[in-house]
mmCIF file of C-alpha atoms in Angstrom:
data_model
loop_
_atom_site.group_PDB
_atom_site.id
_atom_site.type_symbol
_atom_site.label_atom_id
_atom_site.label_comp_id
_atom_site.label_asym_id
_atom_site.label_seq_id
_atom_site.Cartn_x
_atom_site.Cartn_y
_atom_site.Cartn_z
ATOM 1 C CA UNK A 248 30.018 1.992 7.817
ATOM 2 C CA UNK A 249 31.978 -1.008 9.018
ATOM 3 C CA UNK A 250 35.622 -1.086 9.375
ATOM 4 C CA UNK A 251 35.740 -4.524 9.773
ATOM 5 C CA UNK A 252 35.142 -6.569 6.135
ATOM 6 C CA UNK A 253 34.417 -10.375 6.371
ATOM 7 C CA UNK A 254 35.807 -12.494 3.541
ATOM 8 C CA UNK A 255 33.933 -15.460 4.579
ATOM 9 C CA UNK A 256 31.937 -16.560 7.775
ATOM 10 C CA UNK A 257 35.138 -17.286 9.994
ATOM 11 C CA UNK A 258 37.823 -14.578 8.856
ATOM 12 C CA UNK A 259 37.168 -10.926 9.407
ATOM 13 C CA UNK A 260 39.950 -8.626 8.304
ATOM 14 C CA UNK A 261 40.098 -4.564 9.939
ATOM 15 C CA UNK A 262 40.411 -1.587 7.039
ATOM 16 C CA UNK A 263 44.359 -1.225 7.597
ATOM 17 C CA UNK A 264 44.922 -5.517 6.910
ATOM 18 C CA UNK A 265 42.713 -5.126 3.647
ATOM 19 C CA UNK A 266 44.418 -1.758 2.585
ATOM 20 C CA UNK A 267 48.050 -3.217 2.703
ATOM 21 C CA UNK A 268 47.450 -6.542 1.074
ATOM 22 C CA UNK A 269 45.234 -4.144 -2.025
ATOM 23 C CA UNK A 270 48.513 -1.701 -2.186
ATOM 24 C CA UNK A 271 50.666 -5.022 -2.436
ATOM 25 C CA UNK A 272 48.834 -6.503 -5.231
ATOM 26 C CA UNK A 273 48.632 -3.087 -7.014
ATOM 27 C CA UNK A 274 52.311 -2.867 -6.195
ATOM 28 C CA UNK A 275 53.033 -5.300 -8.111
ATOM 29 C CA UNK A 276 50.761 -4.911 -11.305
ATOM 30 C CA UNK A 277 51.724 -1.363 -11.344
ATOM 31 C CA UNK A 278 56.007 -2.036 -11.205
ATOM 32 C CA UNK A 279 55.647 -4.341 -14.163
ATOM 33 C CA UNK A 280 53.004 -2.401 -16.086
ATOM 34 C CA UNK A 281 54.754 0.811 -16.155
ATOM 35 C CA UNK A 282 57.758 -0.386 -16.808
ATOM 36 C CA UNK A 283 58.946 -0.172 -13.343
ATOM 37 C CA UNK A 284 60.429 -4.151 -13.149
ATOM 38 C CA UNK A 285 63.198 -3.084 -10.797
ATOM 39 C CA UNK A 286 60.283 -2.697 -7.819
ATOM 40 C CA UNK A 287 58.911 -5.797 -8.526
ATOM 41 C CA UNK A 288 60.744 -7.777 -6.455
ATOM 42 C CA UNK A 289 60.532 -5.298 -3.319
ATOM 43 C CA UNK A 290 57.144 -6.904 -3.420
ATOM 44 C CA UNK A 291 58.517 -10.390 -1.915
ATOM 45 C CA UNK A 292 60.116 -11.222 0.731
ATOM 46 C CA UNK A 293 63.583 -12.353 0.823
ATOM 47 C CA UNK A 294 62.838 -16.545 0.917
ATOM 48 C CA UNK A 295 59.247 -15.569 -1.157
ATOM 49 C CA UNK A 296 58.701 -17.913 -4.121
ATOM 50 C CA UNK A 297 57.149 -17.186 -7.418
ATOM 51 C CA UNK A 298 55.447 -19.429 -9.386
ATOM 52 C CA UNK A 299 53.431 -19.586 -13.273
ATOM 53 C CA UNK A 300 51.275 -22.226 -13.038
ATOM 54 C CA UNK A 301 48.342 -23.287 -15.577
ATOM 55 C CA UNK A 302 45.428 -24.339 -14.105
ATOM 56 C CA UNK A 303 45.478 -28.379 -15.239
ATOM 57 C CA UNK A 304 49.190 -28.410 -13.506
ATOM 58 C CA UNK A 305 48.078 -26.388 -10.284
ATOM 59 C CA UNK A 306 44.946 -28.461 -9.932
ATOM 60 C CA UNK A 307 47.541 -31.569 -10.520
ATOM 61 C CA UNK A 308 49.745 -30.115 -7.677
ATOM 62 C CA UNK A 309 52.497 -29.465 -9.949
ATOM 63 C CA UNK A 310 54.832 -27.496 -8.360
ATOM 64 C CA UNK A 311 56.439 -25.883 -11.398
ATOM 65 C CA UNK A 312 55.583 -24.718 -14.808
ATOM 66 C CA UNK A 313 56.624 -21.806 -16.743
ATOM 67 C CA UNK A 314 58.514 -20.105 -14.461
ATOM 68 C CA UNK A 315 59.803 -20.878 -10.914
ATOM 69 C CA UNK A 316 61.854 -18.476 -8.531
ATOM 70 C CA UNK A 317 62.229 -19.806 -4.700
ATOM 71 C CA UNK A 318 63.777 -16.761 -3.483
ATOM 72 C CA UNK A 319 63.493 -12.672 -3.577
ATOM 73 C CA UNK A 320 67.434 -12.471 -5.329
ATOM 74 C CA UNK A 321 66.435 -14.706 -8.100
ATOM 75 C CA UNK A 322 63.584 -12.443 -8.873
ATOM 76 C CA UNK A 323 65.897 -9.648 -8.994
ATOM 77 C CA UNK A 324 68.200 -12.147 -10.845
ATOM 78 C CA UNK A 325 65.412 -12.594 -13.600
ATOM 79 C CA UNK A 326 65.012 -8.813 -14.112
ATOM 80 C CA UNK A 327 68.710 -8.073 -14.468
ATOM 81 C CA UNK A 328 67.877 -11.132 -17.156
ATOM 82 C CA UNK A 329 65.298 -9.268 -19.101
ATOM 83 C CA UNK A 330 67.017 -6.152 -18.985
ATOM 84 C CA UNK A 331 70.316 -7.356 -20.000
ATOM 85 C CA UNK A 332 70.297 -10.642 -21.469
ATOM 86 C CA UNK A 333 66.448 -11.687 -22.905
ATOM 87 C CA UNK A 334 65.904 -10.578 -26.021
ATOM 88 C CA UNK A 335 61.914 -10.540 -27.350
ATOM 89 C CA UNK A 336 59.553 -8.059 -29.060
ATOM 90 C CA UNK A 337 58.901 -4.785 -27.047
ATOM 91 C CA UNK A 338 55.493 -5.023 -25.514
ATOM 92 C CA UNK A 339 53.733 -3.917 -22.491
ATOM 93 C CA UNK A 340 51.406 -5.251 -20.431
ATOM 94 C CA UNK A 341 48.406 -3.756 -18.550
ATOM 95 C CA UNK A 342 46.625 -5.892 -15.422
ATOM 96 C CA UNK A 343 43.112 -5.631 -14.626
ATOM 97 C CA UNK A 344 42.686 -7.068 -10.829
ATOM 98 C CA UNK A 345 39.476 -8.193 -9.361
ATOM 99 C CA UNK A 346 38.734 -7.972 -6.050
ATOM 100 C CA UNK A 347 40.960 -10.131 -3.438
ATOM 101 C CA UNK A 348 39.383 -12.682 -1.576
ATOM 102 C CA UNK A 349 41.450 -13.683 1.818
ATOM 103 C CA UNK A 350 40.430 -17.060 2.590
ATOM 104 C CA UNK A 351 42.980 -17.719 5.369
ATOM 105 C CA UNK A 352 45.056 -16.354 8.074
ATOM 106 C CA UNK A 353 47.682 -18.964 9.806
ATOM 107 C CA UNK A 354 50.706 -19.204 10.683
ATOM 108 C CA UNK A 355 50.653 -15.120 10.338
ATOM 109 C CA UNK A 356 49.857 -15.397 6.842
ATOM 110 C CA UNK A 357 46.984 -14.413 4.711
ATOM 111 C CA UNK A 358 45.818 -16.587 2.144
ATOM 112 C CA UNK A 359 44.095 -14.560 -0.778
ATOM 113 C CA UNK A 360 42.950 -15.158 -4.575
ATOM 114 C CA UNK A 361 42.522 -12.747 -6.909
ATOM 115 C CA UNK A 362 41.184 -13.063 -10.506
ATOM 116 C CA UNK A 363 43.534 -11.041 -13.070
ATOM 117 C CA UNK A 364 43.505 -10.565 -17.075
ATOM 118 C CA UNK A 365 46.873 -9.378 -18.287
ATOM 119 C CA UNK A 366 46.405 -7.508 -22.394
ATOM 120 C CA UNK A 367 49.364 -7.091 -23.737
ATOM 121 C CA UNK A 368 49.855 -4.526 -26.106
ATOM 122 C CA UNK A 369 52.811 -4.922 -29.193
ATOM 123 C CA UNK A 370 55.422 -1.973 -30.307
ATOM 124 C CA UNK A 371 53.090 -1.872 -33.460
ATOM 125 C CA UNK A 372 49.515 -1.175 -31.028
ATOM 126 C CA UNK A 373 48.469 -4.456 -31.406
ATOM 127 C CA UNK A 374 46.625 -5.651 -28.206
ATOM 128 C CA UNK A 375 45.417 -9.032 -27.316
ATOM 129 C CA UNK A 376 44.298 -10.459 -23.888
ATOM 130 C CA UNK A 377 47.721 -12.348 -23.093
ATOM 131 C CA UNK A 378 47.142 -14.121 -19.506
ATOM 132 C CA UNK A 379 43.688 -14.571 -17.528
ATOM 133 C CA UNK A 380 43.485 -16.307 -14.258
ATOM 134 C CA UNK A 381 43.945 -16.112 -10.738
ATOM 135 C CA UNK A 382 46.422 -15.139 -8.411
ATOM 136 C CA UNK A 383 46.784 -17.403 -5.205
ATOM 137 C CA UNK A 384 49.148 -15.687 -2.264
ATOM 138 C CA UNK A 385 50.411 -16.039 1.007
ATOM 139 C CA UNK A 386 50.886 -12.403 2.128
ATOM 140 C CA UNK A 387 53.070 -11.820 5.450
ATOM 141 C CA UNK A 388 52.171 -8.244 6.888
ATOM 142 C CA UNK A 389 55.350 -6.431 8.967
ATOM 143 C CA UNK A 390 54.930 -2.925 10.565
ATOM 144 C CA UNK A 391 51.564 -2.360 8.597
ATOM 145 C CA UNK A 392 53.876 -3.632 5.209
ATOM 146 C CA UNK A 393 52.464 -6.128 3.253
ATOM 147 C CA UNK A 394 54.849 -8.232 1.448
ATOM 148 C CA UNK A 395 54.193 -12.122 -0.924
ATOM 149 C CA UNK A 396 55.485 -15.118 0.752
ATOM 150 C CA UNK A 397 54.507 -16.719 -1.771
ATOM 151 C CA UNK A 398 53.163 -16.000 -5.619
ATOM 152 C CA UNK A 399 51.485 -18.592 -7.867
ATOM 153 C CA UNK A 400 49.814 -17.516 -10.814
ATOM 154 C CA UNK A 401 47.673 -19.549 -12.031
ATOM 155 C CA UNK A 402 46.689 -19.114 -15.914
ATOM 156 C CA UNK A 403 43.386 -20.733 -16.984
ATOM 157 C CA UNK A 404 44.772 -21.516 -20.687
ATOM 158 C CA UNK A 405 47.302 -24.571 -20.901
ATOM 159 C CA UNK A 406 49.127 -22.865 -23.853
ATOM 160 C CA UNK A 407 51.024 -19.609 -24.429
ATOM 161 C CA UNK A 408 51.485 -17.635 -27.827
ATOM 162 C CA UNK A 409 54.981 -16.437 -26.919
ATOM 163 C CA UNK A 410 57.468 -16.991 -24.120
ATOM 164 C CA UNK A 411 56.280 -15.342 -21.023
ATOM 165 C CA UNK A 412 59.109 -12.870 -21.141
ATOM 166 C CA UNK A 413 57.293 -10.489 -18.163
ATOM 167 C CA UNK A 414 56.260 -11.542 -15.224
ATOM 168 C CA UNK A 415 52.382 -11.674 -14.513
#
């Protein structure tokens, strides 16, 4: 078996690339699904953005939406926000990844998509599919560390039952 993985017909990616951008992206699902928001942030780099998009204003190339961070402090900014100063009903989410496609490697980025549902489950056990769509990052890789750039999720629905109070 191959340790080299091709993506598409130009961009070939060895095991080690492929393994840190997948622990990255699980990373990140995992620090907000357990709970764990404080990491979440240690998943960007310090001048990272993060972006919620819907799919009619990404395809419009909106450049924000429902929420909009251009730098790793405000992310921490927006958990010290949720911890201390949002108030919403307790629920958790749980993310379901698909496999990542990298598309792109430039400037010593990766470009990669990855297709996502997000349930959300309520303090009373009622769950509901809350968020599907697609992730679309630039990934910088340091010392075998993968770490977002850049974050833009991009939700297929236009509308949202509740105020995103979590990240996706």
């Amino acid at each position: 078996m191959s340790n080299v993985i091709s993506s598409n017909a130009d961009l070939q990616l060895d095991q080690n690339t492929k393994d840190a951008i997948s622990r990255l992206l699980v990373c990140a699902a995992h620090s907000i699904d357990n709970n764990l928001l404080e990491n979440w942030p240690q998943c960007f780099m310090d001048n990272a953005t993060y972006k919620v998009l819907t799919r009619a204003d990404f395809d419009l190339g909106r450049k924000v939406g429902v929420w909009f961070c251009d730098s790793k402090a405000m992310l921490v900014d927006r958990v010290n926000s949720i911890r201390s100063v949002n108030v919403f009903e307790p629920h958790v989410y749980r993310h379901i990844l698909g496999t990542s496609e990298v598309t792109q490697y430039k400037d010593k980025k990766y470009s990669a998509q990855t297709n996502y549902v997000v349930i959300r489950t309520m303090y009373d056990g009622d769950m509901a599919i809350f968020s599907a769509g697609r992730y679309v990052d630039e990934i910088m890789i340091e010392n075998g560390t993968a770490l977002f750039q850049s974050r833009t999720v991009v939700t297929d629905s236009v509308r949202y039952d509740t105020m995103v109070a979590l990240p996706l």
